[in-house]
């Protein structure tokens, strides 16, 4: 099976590529990534010389780049490439709209041209907006995105719906909750807090810290995407969740305890504008229809993740210092 993975040098994409190589002898994987600040080929050093894997630097918003990789012999596209951080979207909405919406449209048009048979759109639970204290998002919950990031993802998600409805393009869409695990860029809550705690820097908690997220280990997200790619029904949407709702303060407390650091490192800072209060996922459809369920509990997953960051302090230091950026610019030129 020949699979083009967009955004394969990012957090979830690189975990997905590593998992495909570990699971399937007969796969052929093309990692198509622009290598923005979030893309890091070092994540894939263990497979870079595997004959089943190749890397092409390119931008999803450029039709010529996309046409170069999305050819008639491709069996599936898994579309991870995106600008992914809510806080950045508050200052750079234009970049988010361009990459997340336009990039998806360019891919969808090319997919039509080559008659692609499987397209997996990696969307997010954030398209549903924010919940009150009870209830959970179902696939038929109305979309109500609140940030420029989630609005751009909702637009891309709806474009996929439209291309399936109008042109019969075989698109499956996943909407997953918050991921954590190895190779996550230290701007997102869990790796940022681990990284700061390791250096005895303050841990910035937005507002009262009582916002709730559902946490899913990235390996479980990858098995869910694999199930959707291979067995999902075209035109369908699949929620993916970890059944692990935690308040942010609980997560931060667990990290401090595991690293034997004091609570006094917590610094309450001004809340994120428009901050969604609570996300929770009803993932019963993917369980029922594709027999998927998470395998890593949150306590085990966070302990493993902290251990990974402790074992990979060089990776963390290089990512934080921007050293990878300089290297890629030398190798591939400025973007
Ligand atoms: P990430 O920011 O770690 O990685 C994004 C990757 O996309 C990077 O490698 C980057 O170089 C690449 N990219 C960015 N712009 C590009 C462009 N124009 N052309 C080609 N490549 C480009 O993101 P992530 O956390 O791995 O998320 C991957 C996908 O999963 C995103 O679509 C995100 O919306 C979705 N998602 C993420 C989470 C989460 O918790 N991280 C949860 C649900 C859904
Ligand atoms: P984040 O990892 O940015 O994911 P998302 O906003 O997509 O859910 O944030 C997770 C939660 O942690 C969210 O409620 C915002 C909060 N948060 C902080 O309190 N401090 C921080 O420094 C960051 C990055 C996030």
XYZ file of C-alpha atoms and ligand atoms in Angstrom:
404
model
C 0.000 0.000 0.000
C 1.505 3.355 -1.039
C 0.607 6.097 1.427
C 1.375 9.809 1.228
C 1.570 11.234 4.740
C 1.366 15.023 4.811
C 2.973 16.622 7.868
C 4.884 13.428 8.586
C 7.742 15.295 10.266
C 5.435 16.689 12.947
C 4.405 15.154 16.241
C 1.561 12.821 15.254
C 2.707 12.299 11.664
C 6.140 11.020 12.715
C 4.577 8.676 15.276
C 2.244 7.429 12.531
C 5.123 6.746 10.116
C 7.115 4.890 12.786
C 4.071 2.819 13.624
C 3.322 1.928 9.987
C 6.922 0.763 9.446
C 6.816 -1.290 12.658
C 3.493 -2.915 11.728
C 3.406 -3.491 7.944
C 6.128 -5.132 5.858
C 4.487 -4.193 2.565
C 3.924 -0.447 3.104
C 5.459 2.299 0.987
C 5.443 5.624 2.799
C 6.062 9.089 1.392
C 6.488 11.792 4.012
C 5.482 15.118 2.436
C 6.312 18.010 4.737
C 7.295 21.655 4.437
C 9.499 21.491 7.564
C 8.092 24.493 9.357
C 9.234 25.161 12.935
C 7.128 22.111 13.933
C 8.611 19.639 11.437
C 11.614 17.669 12.594
C 13.267 14.933 10.527
C 15.271 13.811 13.529
C 12.062 12.166 14.788
C 12.428 9.773 11.849
C 16.163 9.062 11.996
C 15.457 5.416 12.918
C 13.701 4.817 9.567
C 15.433 7.287 7.230
C 17.323 4.559 5.374
C 14.450 2.059 5.340
C 13.576 1.291 1.680
C 9.861 1.574 2.560
C 10.242 5.236 3.550
C 11.019 8.409 1.604
C 10.872 12.121 2.324
C 9.853 14.921 -0.028
C 9.996 18.508 1.103
C 6.974 20.409 -0.162
C 4.134 22.704 0.725
C 0.495 21.551 0.684
C -0.611 24.973 -0.535
C 1.472 24.648 -3.738
C -0.282 22.612 -6.434
C 3.009 21.764 -8.197
C 4.529 20.359 -4.994
C 1.392 18.310 -4.329
C 1.234 17.004 -7.915
C 4.816 15.769 -7.530
C 3.904 13.348 -4.733
C 0.196 12.648 -5.207
C 0.448 10.477 -8.307
C -1.851 7.815 -9.827
C -0.115 4.967 -7.975
C -0.879 6.333 -4.499
C -3.418 4.252 -2.553
C -4.085 6.601 0.347
C -3.369 10.066 1.696
C -3.301 10.738 5.420
C -3.491 14.495 5.845
C -1.824 15.710 9.055
C -0.076 18.835 7.706
C -1.367 21.904 9.485
C -0.555 24.818 11.682
C -1.617 23.213 14.936
C -1.225 25.537 17.914
C -4.206 27.589 19.133
C -2.046 30.293 20.763
C -0.133 30.944 17.531
C -3.418 31.176 15.619
C -4.394 34.214 17.689
C -1.547 36.218 16.111
C -1.201 34.536 12.725
C -4.703 33.717 11.526
C -3.701 34.252 7.869
C -1.086 31.497 7.988
C -3.577 29.122 9.620
C -6.216 29.793 6.980
C -3.717 29.378 4.162
C -2.133 26.141 5.366
C -5.156 24.476 6.921
C -7.906 25.453 4.479
C -6.169 26.196 1.178
C -3.702 23.338 1.697
C -6.577 20.905 2.179
C -8.358 22.192 -0.940
C -5.188 21.784 -3.060
C -4.847 18.190 -1.848
C -8.533 17.428 -2.432
C -8.397 18.774 -5.998
C -5.321 16.701 -6.766
C -6.943 13.643 -5.169
C -9.880 14.068 -7.572
C -7.546 14.428 -10.529
C -5.752 11.138 -9.842
C -8.885 9.251 -8.741
C -7.505 8.586 -5.234
C -9.302 5.795 -3.390
C -8.703 6.684 0.312
C -8.229 10.172 1.828
C -8.047 10.509 5.612
C -8.612 14.035 6.886
C -7.105 14.411 10.358
C -9.460 16.942 11.908
C -9.907 17.692 15.616
C -12.510 17.662 18.387
C -11.949 21.426 18.656
C -14.280 21.922 15.673
C -17.192 21.242 18.064
C -16.373 24.200 20.308
C -16.679 24.071 24.085
C -18.803 21.931 26.435
C -20.400 22.763 29.773
C -19.737 20.556 32.798
C -21.511 17.500 31.363
C -21.997 15.706 28.036
C -19.604 14.789 25.240
C -19.128 15.495 21.536
C -20.785 13.075 19.135
C -20.179 12.976 15.390
C -23.503 14.772 14.846
C -22.791 17.549 17.378
C -23.037 20.872 15.453
C -19.696 22.486 14.651
C -19.020 25.649 16.679
C -15.279 26.422 16.483
C -14.052 29.242 18.712
C -10.434 29.985 17.756
C -8.855 30.840 14.385
C -7.158 27.406 14.597
C -10.372 25.479 15.172
C -12.278 27.600 12.616
C -9.628 26.766 10.008
C -9.808 23.056 10.861
C -13.619 23.142 10.727
C -13.444 24.782 7.292
C -11.097 22.064 6.023
C -13.266 19.377 7.610
C -16.350 20.799 5.841
C -14.479 21.046 2.530
C -13.822 17.309 2.830
C -17.521 16.737 3.436
C -18.341 18.836 0.367
C -15.857 16.973 -1.886
C -17.370 13.665 -0.806
C -20.942 14.883 -1.274
C -20.404 16.688 -4.581
C -17.678 14.665 -6.290
C -17.897 11.326 -4.478
C -14.289 11.667 -3.272
C -13.686 8.858 -0.741
C -12.791 10.980 2.286
C -12.911 9.754 5.885
C -12.609 12.388 8.615
C -11.289 11.852 12.145
C -11.907 14.206 15.071
C -9.552 13.402 17.917
C -9.010 14.852 21.375
C -5.703 16.174 22.804
C -2.693 13.946 22.096
C 0.466 13.564 24.138
C 3.572 11.382 23.867
C 7.068 11.346 22.301
C 8.155 14.048 19.810
C 5.525 16.643 20.745
C 6.809 20.173 20.247
C 7.282 21.895 23.628
C 4.709 24.611 22.980
C 1.749 22.343 23.847
C 0.727 21.900 27.480
C 2.339 18.573 28.435
C 5.795 18.867 26.823
C 6.024 22.563 27.756
C 5.328 21.791 31.397
C 7.774 18.845 31.458
C 10.443 20.942 29.788
C 9.995 23.948 32.093
C 9.845 21.792 35.225
C 13.086 20.045 34.241
C 14.785 23.448 34.092
C 13.060 24.786 37.252
C 11.321 27.426 35.162
C 7.785 28.581 36.001
C 4.831 26.634 34.583
C 2.327 29.091 33.005
C -1.231 27.965 33.778
C -3.887 29.946 31.913
C -6.728 31.425 34.001
C -7.874 29.205 36.864
C -6.409 26.020 35.344
C -9.739 24.232 35.662
C -10.240 23.814 31.914
C -10.799 20.174 30.982
C -9.246 18.259 28.090
C -9.583 14.595 27.116
C -6.083 13.119 26.720
C -5.122 10.357 24.294
C -1.666 8.818 23.925
C -0.381 9.410 20.394
C 0.144 5.681 19.711
C -3.581 5.170 20.227
C -4.396 8.035 17.856
C -2.153 6.351 15.270
C -3.874 2.956 15.580
C -7.238 4.708 15.212
C -6.117 6.519 12.037
C -4.744 3.260 10.672
C -8.118 1.578 11.295
C -9.950 4.430 9.544
C -7.507 4.443 6.613
C -7.855 0.707 6.022
C -11.458 -0.003 6.975
C -13.331 3.297 7.386
C -16.406 4.036 5.312
C -15.986 6.881 2.769
C -17.973 9.956 3.756
C -17.990 9.013 7.444
C -16.688 10.941 10.434
C -15.041 9.155 13.374
C -14.538 10.683 16.824
C -11.417 9.445 18.613
C -10.927 9.913 22.356
C -9.073 8.567 25.361
C -11.849 8.571 27.950
C -9.348 10.467 30.120
C -10.745 13.829 31.065
C -8.462 15.845 33.305
C -8.376 19.455 34.507
C -5.200 21.201 33.369
C -4.124 21.656 36.985
C -4.374 17.899 37.546
C -2.106 17.295 34.553
C 0.416 19.904 35.681
C 0.320 18.524 39.255
C 0.976 14.989 38.010
C 4.014 16.195 36.030
C 5.445 18.086 39.019
C 4.927 15.079 41.299
C 6.579 12.682 38.850
C 9.603 14.972 38.567
C 9.657 15.660 42.323
C 9.271 19.398 41.755
C 7.328 21.836 43.988
C 3.862 23.255 43.212
C 5.399 26.697 43.722
C 6.664 26.445 40.116
C 3.057 26.956 38.946
C 2.428 30.518 37.783
C -1.147 31.558 37.039
C -1.080 33.770 33.959
C -3.697 35.699 31.983
C -6.206 33.369 30.395
C -6.103 32.580 26.671
C -8.687 34.772 24.869
C -11.747 32.708 23.916
C -10.376 29.713 25.872
C -12.572 26.619 25.428
C -13.609 25.327 28.848
C -14.120 21.639 28.349
C -13.729 18.958 25.664
C -15.021 15.388 26.001
C -15.448 12.780 23.299
C -17.994 10.073 22.679
C -15.882 7.570 20.715
C -18.465 4.783 20.693
C -18.853 4.853 16.886
C -15.239 3.944 16.075
C -15.333 1.308 18.809
C -18.537 -0.216 17.438
C -17.758 0.010 13.712
C -13.968 -0.418 13.551
C -13.342 -2.221 16.842
C -10.883 0.450 18.006
C -10.270 1.436 21.597
C -7.411 3.144 23.439
C -4.780 0.875 24.961
C -2.765 3.313 27.090
C -4.294 4.671 30.311
C -3.458 8.276 31.209
C -1.388 7.492 34.333
C 0.809 5.016 32.450
C 0.942 7.251 29.375
C 2.057 10.360 31.234
C 4.693 8.382 33.163
C 6.053 6.952 29.882
C 5.997 10.380 28.254
C 7.914 12.007 31.102
C 10.438 9.158 30.937
C 10.792 9.727 27.182
C 11.529 13.446 27.623
C 14.038 12.618 30.381
C 15.778 10.146 28.061
C 15.724 12.598 25.148
C 16.927 15.809 26.729
C 19.205 16.482 23.772
C 16.205 16.382 21.406
C 14.351 18.761 23.692
C 17.285 21.164 23.993
C 17.791 21.200 20.204
C 14.091 21.796 19.521
C 13.965 24.581 22.067
C 17.085 26.259 20.721
C 15.913 26.146 17.109
C 19.032 24.199 16.080
C 17.017 21.999 13.702
C 15.798 25.038 11.801
C 19.346 26.135 10.981
C 20.217 22.631 9.847
C 17.201 22.305 7.522
C 17.792 25.743 6.097
C 21.319 24.702 5.184
C 20.119 21.387 3.726
C 16.934 22.496 1.969
C 17.097 26.293 1.747
C 14.856 28.884 3.334
C 11.105 28.576 3.185
P 2.546 19.515 14.403
O 2.430 20.996 14.468
O 3.447 18.814 15.344
O 3.000 19.065 12.922
C 2.512 19.671 11.768
C 3.404 19.251 10.605
O 2.849 19.823 9.410
C 4.842 19.738 10.724
O 5.742 18.700 10.401
C 4.938 20.855 9.687
O 6.230 21.012 9.144
C 3.919 20.380 8.658
N 3.380 21.488 7.846
C 2.922 22.687 8.283
N 2.560 23.450 7.230
C 2.778 22.713 6.123
C 2.589 22.947 4.738
N 2.125 24.129 4.284
N 2.895 21.973 3.864
C 3.393 20.788 4.296
N 3.606 20.518 5.602
C 3.305 21.467 6.494
O 1.048 18.987 14.521
P 0.477 17.659 15.216
O 0.233 17.943 16.643
O 1.307 16.514 14.811
O -0.949 17.567 14.510
C -1.091 16.888 13.266
C -2.538 17.002 12.806
O -3.406 16.442 13.788
C -3.011 18.450 12.598
O -3.809 18.476 11.430
C -3.840 18.743 13.845
O -4.840 19.683 13.561
C -4.426 17.371 14.132
N -4.760 17.105 15.548
C -3.790 17.306 16.510
C -4.098 17.014 17.839
C -3.068 17.192 18.922
O -3.381 17.025 20.102
N -1.819 17.500 18.614
C -5.371 16.516 18.180
C -6.317 16.319 17.150
C -5.982 16.606 15.848
P -2.723 23.037 24.277
O -1.703 21.995 24.550
O -2.290 24.315 23.656
O -3.892 22.345 23.432
P -5.361 22.904 23.037
O -5.420 24.358 23.296
O -5.412 22.576 21.590
O -6.328 22.108 23.875
O -3.445 23.398 25.655
C -4.071 22.416 26.452
C -4.715 23.135 27.607
O -3.683 23.697 28.446
C -5.598 24.294 27.204
O -6.707 24.395 28.112
C -4.686 25.508 27.381
C -3.834 25.116 28.551
N -2.464 25.682 28.567
C -1.999 26.353 29.703
O -2.705 26.501 30.719
N -0.726 26.857 29.676
C 0.084 26.734 28.577
O 1.232 27.231 28.594
C -0.412 26.032 27.441
C 0.433 25.884 26.196
C -1.697 25.521 27.464
